[in-house]
Short mmCIF file of C-alpha atoms in Angstrom, two decimals:
data_model
loop_
_atom_site.label_atom_id
_atom_site.label_comp_id
_atom_site.label_asym_id
_atom_site.label_seq_id
_atom_site.Cartn_x
_atom_site.Cartn_y
_atom_site.Cartn_z
CA MET A 1169 119.90 -183.39 -4.90
CA ALA A 1170 118.27 -186.70 -6.53
CA ALA A 1171 114.28 -186.89 -6.34
CA ASN A 1172 113.67 -189.91 -6.20
CA TYR A 1173 115.98 -192.65 -5.22
CA TRP A 1174 116.30 -194.60 -8.52
CA ALA A 1175 118.65 -191.49 -9.14
CA SER A 1176 120.30 -190.78 -5.87
CA THR A 1177 123.68 -191.53 -5.16
CA GLN A 1178 122.54 -193.76 -1.85
CA ARG A 1179 121.03 -196.29 -5.05
CA LEU A 1180 123.96 -195.80 -7.62
CA HIS A 1181 126.79 -195.56 -4.14
CA TRP A 1182 125.41 -197.46 -1.47
CA GLN A 1183 123.22 -200.74 -2.43
CA PHE A 1184 125.14 -204.09 -2.36
CA THR A 1185 125.00 -207.29 -2.32
CA ARG A 1186 125.83 -209.88 0.39
CA GLU A 1187 129.00 -210.67 -1.36
CA GLU A 1188 129.89 -206.69 -1.96
CA LEU A 1189 129.26 -206.01 1.76
CA SER A 1190 131.79 -209.28 2.96
CA ASP A 1191 134.11 -208.44 0.59
CA ILE A 1192 134.08 -205.01 1.14
CA ARG A 1193 134.34 -205.82 5.25
CA GLU A 1194 136.68 -208.51 4.50
CA SER A 1195 139.47 -206.41 2.65
CA LEU A 1196 139.19 -203.32 5.50
CA GLU A 1197 139.88 -206.30 8.74
CA GLU A 1198 142.76 -208.01 6.38
CA ASN A 1199 144.09 -203.92 6.43
CA ASP A 1200 143.82 -204.07 9.99
CA ARG A 1201 144.27 -207.75 10.49
CA HIS A 1202 146.70 -206.20 13.41
CA PHE A 1203 144.28 -204.34 15.73
CA ILE A 1204 141.39 -206.93 14.49
CA GLN A 1205 143.99 -209.66 16.65
CA GLN A 1206 144.06 -207.58 19.72
CA PHE A 1207 140.78 -206.19 20.18
CA SER A 1208 137.75 -208.65 19.78
CA MET A 1209 134.47 -206.91 18.83
CA PRO A 1210 130.95 -208.24 19.33
CA ASP A 1211 128.21 -209.28 16.54
CA ARG A 1212 127.68 -206.47 14.31
CA ARG A 1213 124.09 -206.31 14.79
CA HIS A 1214 124.49 -206.33 18.38
CA LEU A 1215 127.20 -203.29 18.36
CA HIS A 1216 124.52 -201.59 16.16
CA HIS A 1217 122.40 -202.01 18.27
CA TRP A 1218 124.56 -200.46 21.47
CA PHE A 1219 124.44 -197.65 19.17
CA THR A 1220 121.17 -197.31 18.67
CA GLN A 1221 120.53 -197.21 22.83
CA GLU A 1222 123.18 -194.48 23.02
CA LEU A 1223 121.75 -192.90 20.55
CA ALA A 1224 117.94 -192.47 22.07
CA LYS A 1225 119.75 -191.21 25.51
CA PHE A 1226 121.60 -189.01 23.65
CA VAL A 1227 118.91 -186.98 21.90
CA LYS A 1228 116.08 -187.58 24.51
CA LYS A 1229 116.83 -184.05 26.18
CA LEU A 1230 117.05 -182.45 22.47
CA GLY A 1231 114.03 -183.26 21.29
CA ILE A 1232 115.76 -184.53 17.95
CA ARG A 1233 112.71 -186.37 15.55
CA GLN A 1234 113.50 -189.98 14.48
CA GLN A 1235 113.94 -189.30 10.37
CA ALA A 1236 117.72 -187.57 11.63
CA ILE A 1237 118.25 -190.26 14.45
CA ALA A 1238 117.60 -192.44 11.14
CA THR A 1239 119.93 -190.48 9.37
CA ALA A 1240 122.72 -190.52 11.92
CA GLN A 1241 122.91 -194.33 12.07
CA ILE A 1242 122.81 -194.76 8.60
CA TYR A 1243 125.88 -192.57 8.30
CA LEU A 1244 127.38 -194.92 11.65
CA ARG A 1245 127.49 -197.70 9.43
CA ARG A 1246 128.46 -196.39 6.18
CA PHE A 1247 131.09 -194.75 7.73
CA TYR A 1248 132.20 -198.11 9.46
CA LEU A 1249 132.15 -199.71 5.98
CA LYS A 1250 135.06 -197.51 4.92
CA VAL A 1251 137.01 -197.48 8.24
CA GLU A 1252 137.64 -199.82 11.19
CA ILE A 1253 135.99 -199.28 14.25
CA ARG A 1254 138.88 -199.93 15.83
CA ARG A 1255 140.52 -196.93 14.54
CA THR A 1256 138.58 -194.37 16.03
CA ASN A 1257 136.51 -193.29 19.50
CA PRO A 1258 132.85 -194.91 18.29
CA ILE A 1259 131.43 -192.15 20.67
CA LEU A 1260 132.96 -188.93 18.96
CA VAL A 1261 131.74 -191.01 15.37
CA MET A 1262 128.19 -190.98 16.86
CA THR A 1263 127.92 -187.84 18.12
CA THR A 1264 129.47 -186.18 15.16
CA ALA A 1265 126.95 -188.18 13.02
CA LEU A 1266 124.23 -187.10 14.87
CA TYR A 1267 125.64 -183.41 14.72
CA LEU A 1268 125.52 -183.89 10.59
CA ALA A 1269 122.57 -185.99 10.37
CA CYS A 1270 120.30 -182.68 11.80
CA LYS A 1271 121.92 -180.30 10.03
CA MET A 1272 121.01 -182.77 6.69
CA GLU A 1273 117.70 -183.30 7.76
CA GLU A 1274 116.95 -179.15 8.69
CA CYS A 1275 116.71 -179.83 12.09
CA PRO A 1276 120.19 -177.87 13.13
CA GLN A 1277 121.81 -178.44 16.50
CA HIS A 1278 124.36 -176.48 17.54
CA ILE A 1279 127.35 -177.82 18.11
CA ARG A 1280 128.54 -176.70 21.62
CA MET A 1281 125.09 -177.64 22.70
CA ILE A 1282 125.73 -180.89 20.72
CA VAL A 1283 128.90 -181.27 22.83
CA SER A 1284 127.68 -180.22 26.07
CA GLU A 1285 125.15 -183.29 26.08
CA ALA A 1286 127.70 -185.85 24.69
CA ARG A 1287 129.72 -184.79 27.52
CA ASN A 1288 127.27 -185.44 29.94
CA LEU A 1289 125.90 -188.48 28.63
CA TRP A 1290 129.90 -190.07 28.08
CA PRO A 1291 132.71 -187.81 29.86
CA ASP A 1292 135.42 -190.57 29.46
CA PHE A 1293 135.22 -190.25 26.02
CA ILE A 1294 133.80 -186.77 24.84
CA VAL A 1295 136.34 -183.91 25.52
CA SER A 1296 135.14 -179.80 25.34
CA ASP A 1297 136.86 -179.11 22.78
CA ILE A 1298 134.18 -178.87 20.20
CA SER A 1299 137.21 -178.79 17.11
CA LYS A 1300 136.90 -182.77 18.02
CA VAL A 1301 133.58 -183.01 16.15
CA GLY A 1302 134.37 -180.75 13.64
CA GLU A 1303 137.61 -182.70 12.33
CA CYS A 1304 135.50 -185.34 12.70
CA GLU A 1305 132.54 -184.26 10.36
CA PHE A 1306 134.78 -183.49 7.72
CA PHE A 1307 136.33 -187.41 8.16
CA LEU A 1308 132.93 -188.59 7.96
CA ILE A 1309 131.75 -186.11 5.15
CA SER A 1310 134.89 -187.52 3.09
CA GLU A 1311 134.87 -190.61 3.61
CA MET A 1312 130.92 -191.08 2.38
CA ASN A 1313 132.61 -188.87 -0.90
CA CYS A 1314 129.35 -186.01 0.09
CA GLN A 1315 127.12 -187.94 -0.56
CA LEU A 1316 124.64 -187.02 2.62
CA ILE A 1317 121.85 -187.05 0.91
CA VAL A 1318 119.43 -190.75 2.57
CA HIS A 1319 116.23 -191.74 1.54
CA GLN A 1320 114.29 -193.49 4.02
CA PRO A 1321 111.51 -196.03 4.50
CA TYR A 1322 109.38 -193.62 6.36
CA ARG A 1323 108.31 -191.93 3.14
CA THR A 1324 106.59 -194.99 1.97
CA LEU A 1325 104.96 -195.68 4.78
CA SER A 1326 103.08 -192.87 4.63
CA GLN A 1327 102.78 -192.65 1.55
CA LEU A 1328 100.26 -196.32 2.46
CA GLN A 1329 98.38 -195.72 4.94
CA ASN A 1330 95.88 -194.62 2.77
CA THR A 1331 96.07 -197.28 0.53
CA LEU A 1332 96.58 -199.67 2.42
CA LYS A 1333 93.82 -198.39 5.14
CA LEU A 1334 96.46 -198.32 7.98
CA SER A 1335 95.47 -197.71 11.61
CA LYS A 1336 97.89 -194.80 13.63
CA GLU A 1337 98.75 -198.24 15.79
CA GLU A 1338 99.81 -200.24 12.27
CA VAL A 1339 101.60 -197.04 11.36
CA GLU A 1340 103.32 -196.98 14.57
CA ALA A 1341 104.17 -200.61 14.73
CA ALA A 1342 105.42 -200.42 11.18
CA SER A 1343 107.75 -197.71 11.52
CA ASN A 1344 108.93 -198.83 15.10
CA ILE A 1345 109.89 -201.99 12.75
CA ILE A 1346 111.82 -199.34 10.38
CA ASN A 1347 113.64 -198.04 13.47
CA ASP A 1348 115.02 -201.23 14.19
CA HIS A 1349 116.10 -202.14 11.03
CA TYR A 1350 118.85 -200.01 10.50
CA GLU A 1351 120.47 -202.04 13.02
CA THR A 1352 121.08 -205.02 10.13
CA ASP A 1353 122.89 -204.44 7.68
CA VAL A 1354 118.73 -204.42 5.51
CA PRO A 1355 119.60 -200.01 4.43
CA PHE A 1356 122.39 -201.82 1.96
CA LEU A 1357 120.79 -204.74 0.74
CA PHE A 1358 117.19 -203.29 0.16
CA PRO A 1359 115.50 -200.19 -1.16
CA PRO A 1360 113.72 -198.03 1.09
CA HIS A 1361 110.15 -199.07 -0.45
CA VAL A 1362 110.80 -202.49 -0.11
CA VAL A 1363 112.18 -202.15 4.17
CA ALA A 1364 108.06 -200.27 4.36
CA VAL A 1365 106.26 -202.59 2.33
CA THR A 1366 107.97 -205.61 4.79
CA ALA A 1367 107.35 -203.91 8.24
CA ILE A 1368 103.56 -203.20 6.72
CA PHE A 1369 103.23 -207.20 6.15
CA LEU A 1370 104.71 -208.24 9.00
CA VAL A 1371 102.41 -205.74 11.33
CA ILE A 1372 99.16 -207.11 9.26
CA GLY A 1373 100.34 -210.78 7.92
CA LEU A 1374 101.51 -211.51 11.62
CA ASN A 1375 99.36 -209.25 13.45
CA LEU A 1376 102.20 -207.91 15.78
CA VAL A 1377 100.45 -204.77 16.21
CA GLN A 1378 99.79 -205.70 20.34
CA SER A 1379 102.96 -208.13 20.89
CA GLY A 1380 105.31 -206.47 18.21
CA LEU A 1381 108.18 -208.52 16.86
CA ARG A 1382 110.59 -208.33 20.02
CA THR A 1383 107.87 -209.53 22.33
CA ALA A 1384 107.41 -212.65 19.73
CA ASN A 1385 108.65 -216.39 19.91
CA SER A 1386 111.15 -214.99 16.83
CA ALA A 1387 112.14 -218.73 15.29
CA SER A 1388 107.94 -219.11 14.63
CA SER A 1389 107.99 -215.80 14.03
CA SER A 1390 110.19 -215.88 11.20
CA THR A 1391 108.89 -219.17 9.74
CA ALA A 1392 105.36 -218.31 9.82
CA ALA A 1393 106.31 -214.49 8.04
CA VAL A 1394 108.59 -216.93 5.17
CA HIS A 1395 105.73 -219.11 4.96
CA SER A 1396 103.07 -216.42 4.72
CA LEU A 1397 104.77 -214.81 2.34
CA ASN A 1398 105.56 -217.31 0.25
CA ASN A 1399 101.95 -217.68 -0.32
CA THR A 1400 101.53 -214.76 -1.16
CA VAL A 1401 103.65 -215.59 -3.84
CA LEU A 1402 102.09 -218.94 -5.09
CA GLU A 1403 98.61 -218.63 -3.90
CA SER A 1404 97.31 -215.03 -5.70
CA GLY A 1405 93.33 -216.22 -4.59
CA PRO A 1406 91.36 -215.20 -2.17
CA SER A 1407 91.28 -218.28 -0.25
CA SER A 1408 95.18 -218.41 0.62
CA VAL A 1409 94.98 -215.66 3.32
CA ALA A 1410 92.55 -214.18 6.34
CA GLU A 1411 89.79 -211.86 5.34
CA GLY A 1412 89.56 -207.91 5.55
CA LYS A 1413 93.03 -205.75 5.76
CA LYS A 1414 95.35 -209.19 5.10
CA GLN A 1415 93.20 -210.64 1.66
CA TYR A 1416 93.60 -206.54 0.78
CA LEU A 1417 97.40 -205.72 1.55
CA VAL A 1418 97.79 -209.61 -0.36
CA LYS A 1419 95.72 -208.32 -3.56
CA TRP A 1420 97.44 -205.26 -3.13
CA LEU A 1421 101.20 -207.02 -3.34
CA ALA A 1422 99.96 -209.29 -6.32
CA GLU A 1423 99.33 -206.24 -8.54
CA GLY A 1424 102.19 -204.46 -7.46
CA GLU A 1425 105.88 -204.46 -9.07
CA VAL A 1426 107.30 -204.58 -5.68
CA ASP A 1427 109.71 -207.82 -5.16
CA ILE A 1428 108.87 -210.35 -3.55
CA LYS A 1429 111.53 -212.34 -3.25
CA ALA A 1430 112.65 -209.33 -1.48
CA MET A 1431 110.42 -208.76 0.22
CA MET A 1432 111.46 -212.39 2.33
CA GLU A 1433 114.81 -211.94 2.27
CA CYS A 1434 114.21 -208.43 4.19
CA THR A 1435 111.57 -210.15 6.78
CA GLN A 1436 114.58 -212.93 7.07
CA GLU A 1437 116.64 -210.67 7.87
CA ILE A 1438 114.56 -208.62 9.83
CA ILE A 1439 113.54 -211.26 12.30
CA SER A 1440 116.90 -212.45 12.35
CA LEU A 1441 117.69 -209.68 14.09
CA TYR A 1442 115.39 -210.07 17.18
CA GLU A 1443 116.89 -213.49 17.23
CA SER A 1444 120.14 -212.39 17.59
CA LEU A 1445 119.51 -209.64 20.30
CA GLU A 1446 117.90 -212.26 22.78
CA GLN A 1447 122.29 -213.01 23.29
CA TYR A 1448 122.36 -208.89 23.60
CA ASP A 1449 125.06 -208.33 26.67
CA ARG A 1450 124.56 -203.70 26.91
CA ASN A 1451 127.60 -204.75 29.06
CA LYS A 1452 130.00 -207.14 27.41
CA VAL A 1453 129.80 -204.70 24.31
CA LYS A 1454 130.39 -201.47 25.78
CA GLU A 1455 133.82 -203.14 27.51
CA GLN A 1456 134.82 -204.36 24.44
CA ILE A 1457 134.81 -200.72 22.99
CA VAL A 1458 136.42 -199.20 26.32
CA ARG A 1459 138.64 -201.26 25.64
CA PHE A 1460 140.26 -200.85 22.30
CA VAL A 1461 139.06 -197.20 22.94
CA LYS A 1462 141.35 -196.76 26.38
CA ALA A 1463 143.99 -199.09 25.40
CA ARG A 1464 145.04 -196.64 22.17
CA GLY A 1465 143.94 -193.28 23.58
CA LEU A 1466 141.48 -192.33 21.55
CA GLU A 1467 139.62 -190.60 23.95
CA LYS A 1468 141.34 -188.06 24.05
#
């Protein structure tokens, strides 16, 4: 296991540029052009928002901690960067990803318990045969090249709580933003510490503890966030920011080694997610998934 992100398989094999991500996906779609034309899919962010909602229902009775849920989401994203989703039963893959993530995050769940709860939620998509999850687990591990260690932004957030004098409410709000970033390409594009600092900036810089990003006006929040962060780069004097905690954060950023440009791009990605979710239709996403799963008999 790599002791730090910079020497990890995550850094070496699962970080990409936008162009690289686009090329990988185009190549994947080219190989499955027939399925692509036959079965339309939702916006990728909407798809992964649907996964988030289903995982939330799944873990409710199992008491699985957020770290394992986040790792399961990363496994889903990595797997579907290697395998065209229309070739799979996404519910089975999601179930298996959570089962595997729990083992990796040292909060293992018995496979029978996982399958039982999955069948209660999705009886039309999960069979009682536990060997299906075992087979899918091998498939997941193989496609991810056994690279299962995931470095999360939560650790950086925890480490910075005292340094930046964050309140309990601010940490919770930043954690919620980190939770949401798994629905985007951000985990493939930026290091975990950039995500954590971006979440802190959004909470403190935009005063989002009370309203939260999802209830704020997304377009104006995006403009304000990038403009505010850009000012951090261009103006280092105390007059460029409000007094107090926001001023302390900007001073810390100016003196530190965090990539401000990466933070700006990360901010835009996260805000773009919230903008896109204004058109999210849960039933439509489910219908699109059900259509190709049933048509190809993938639920059996």
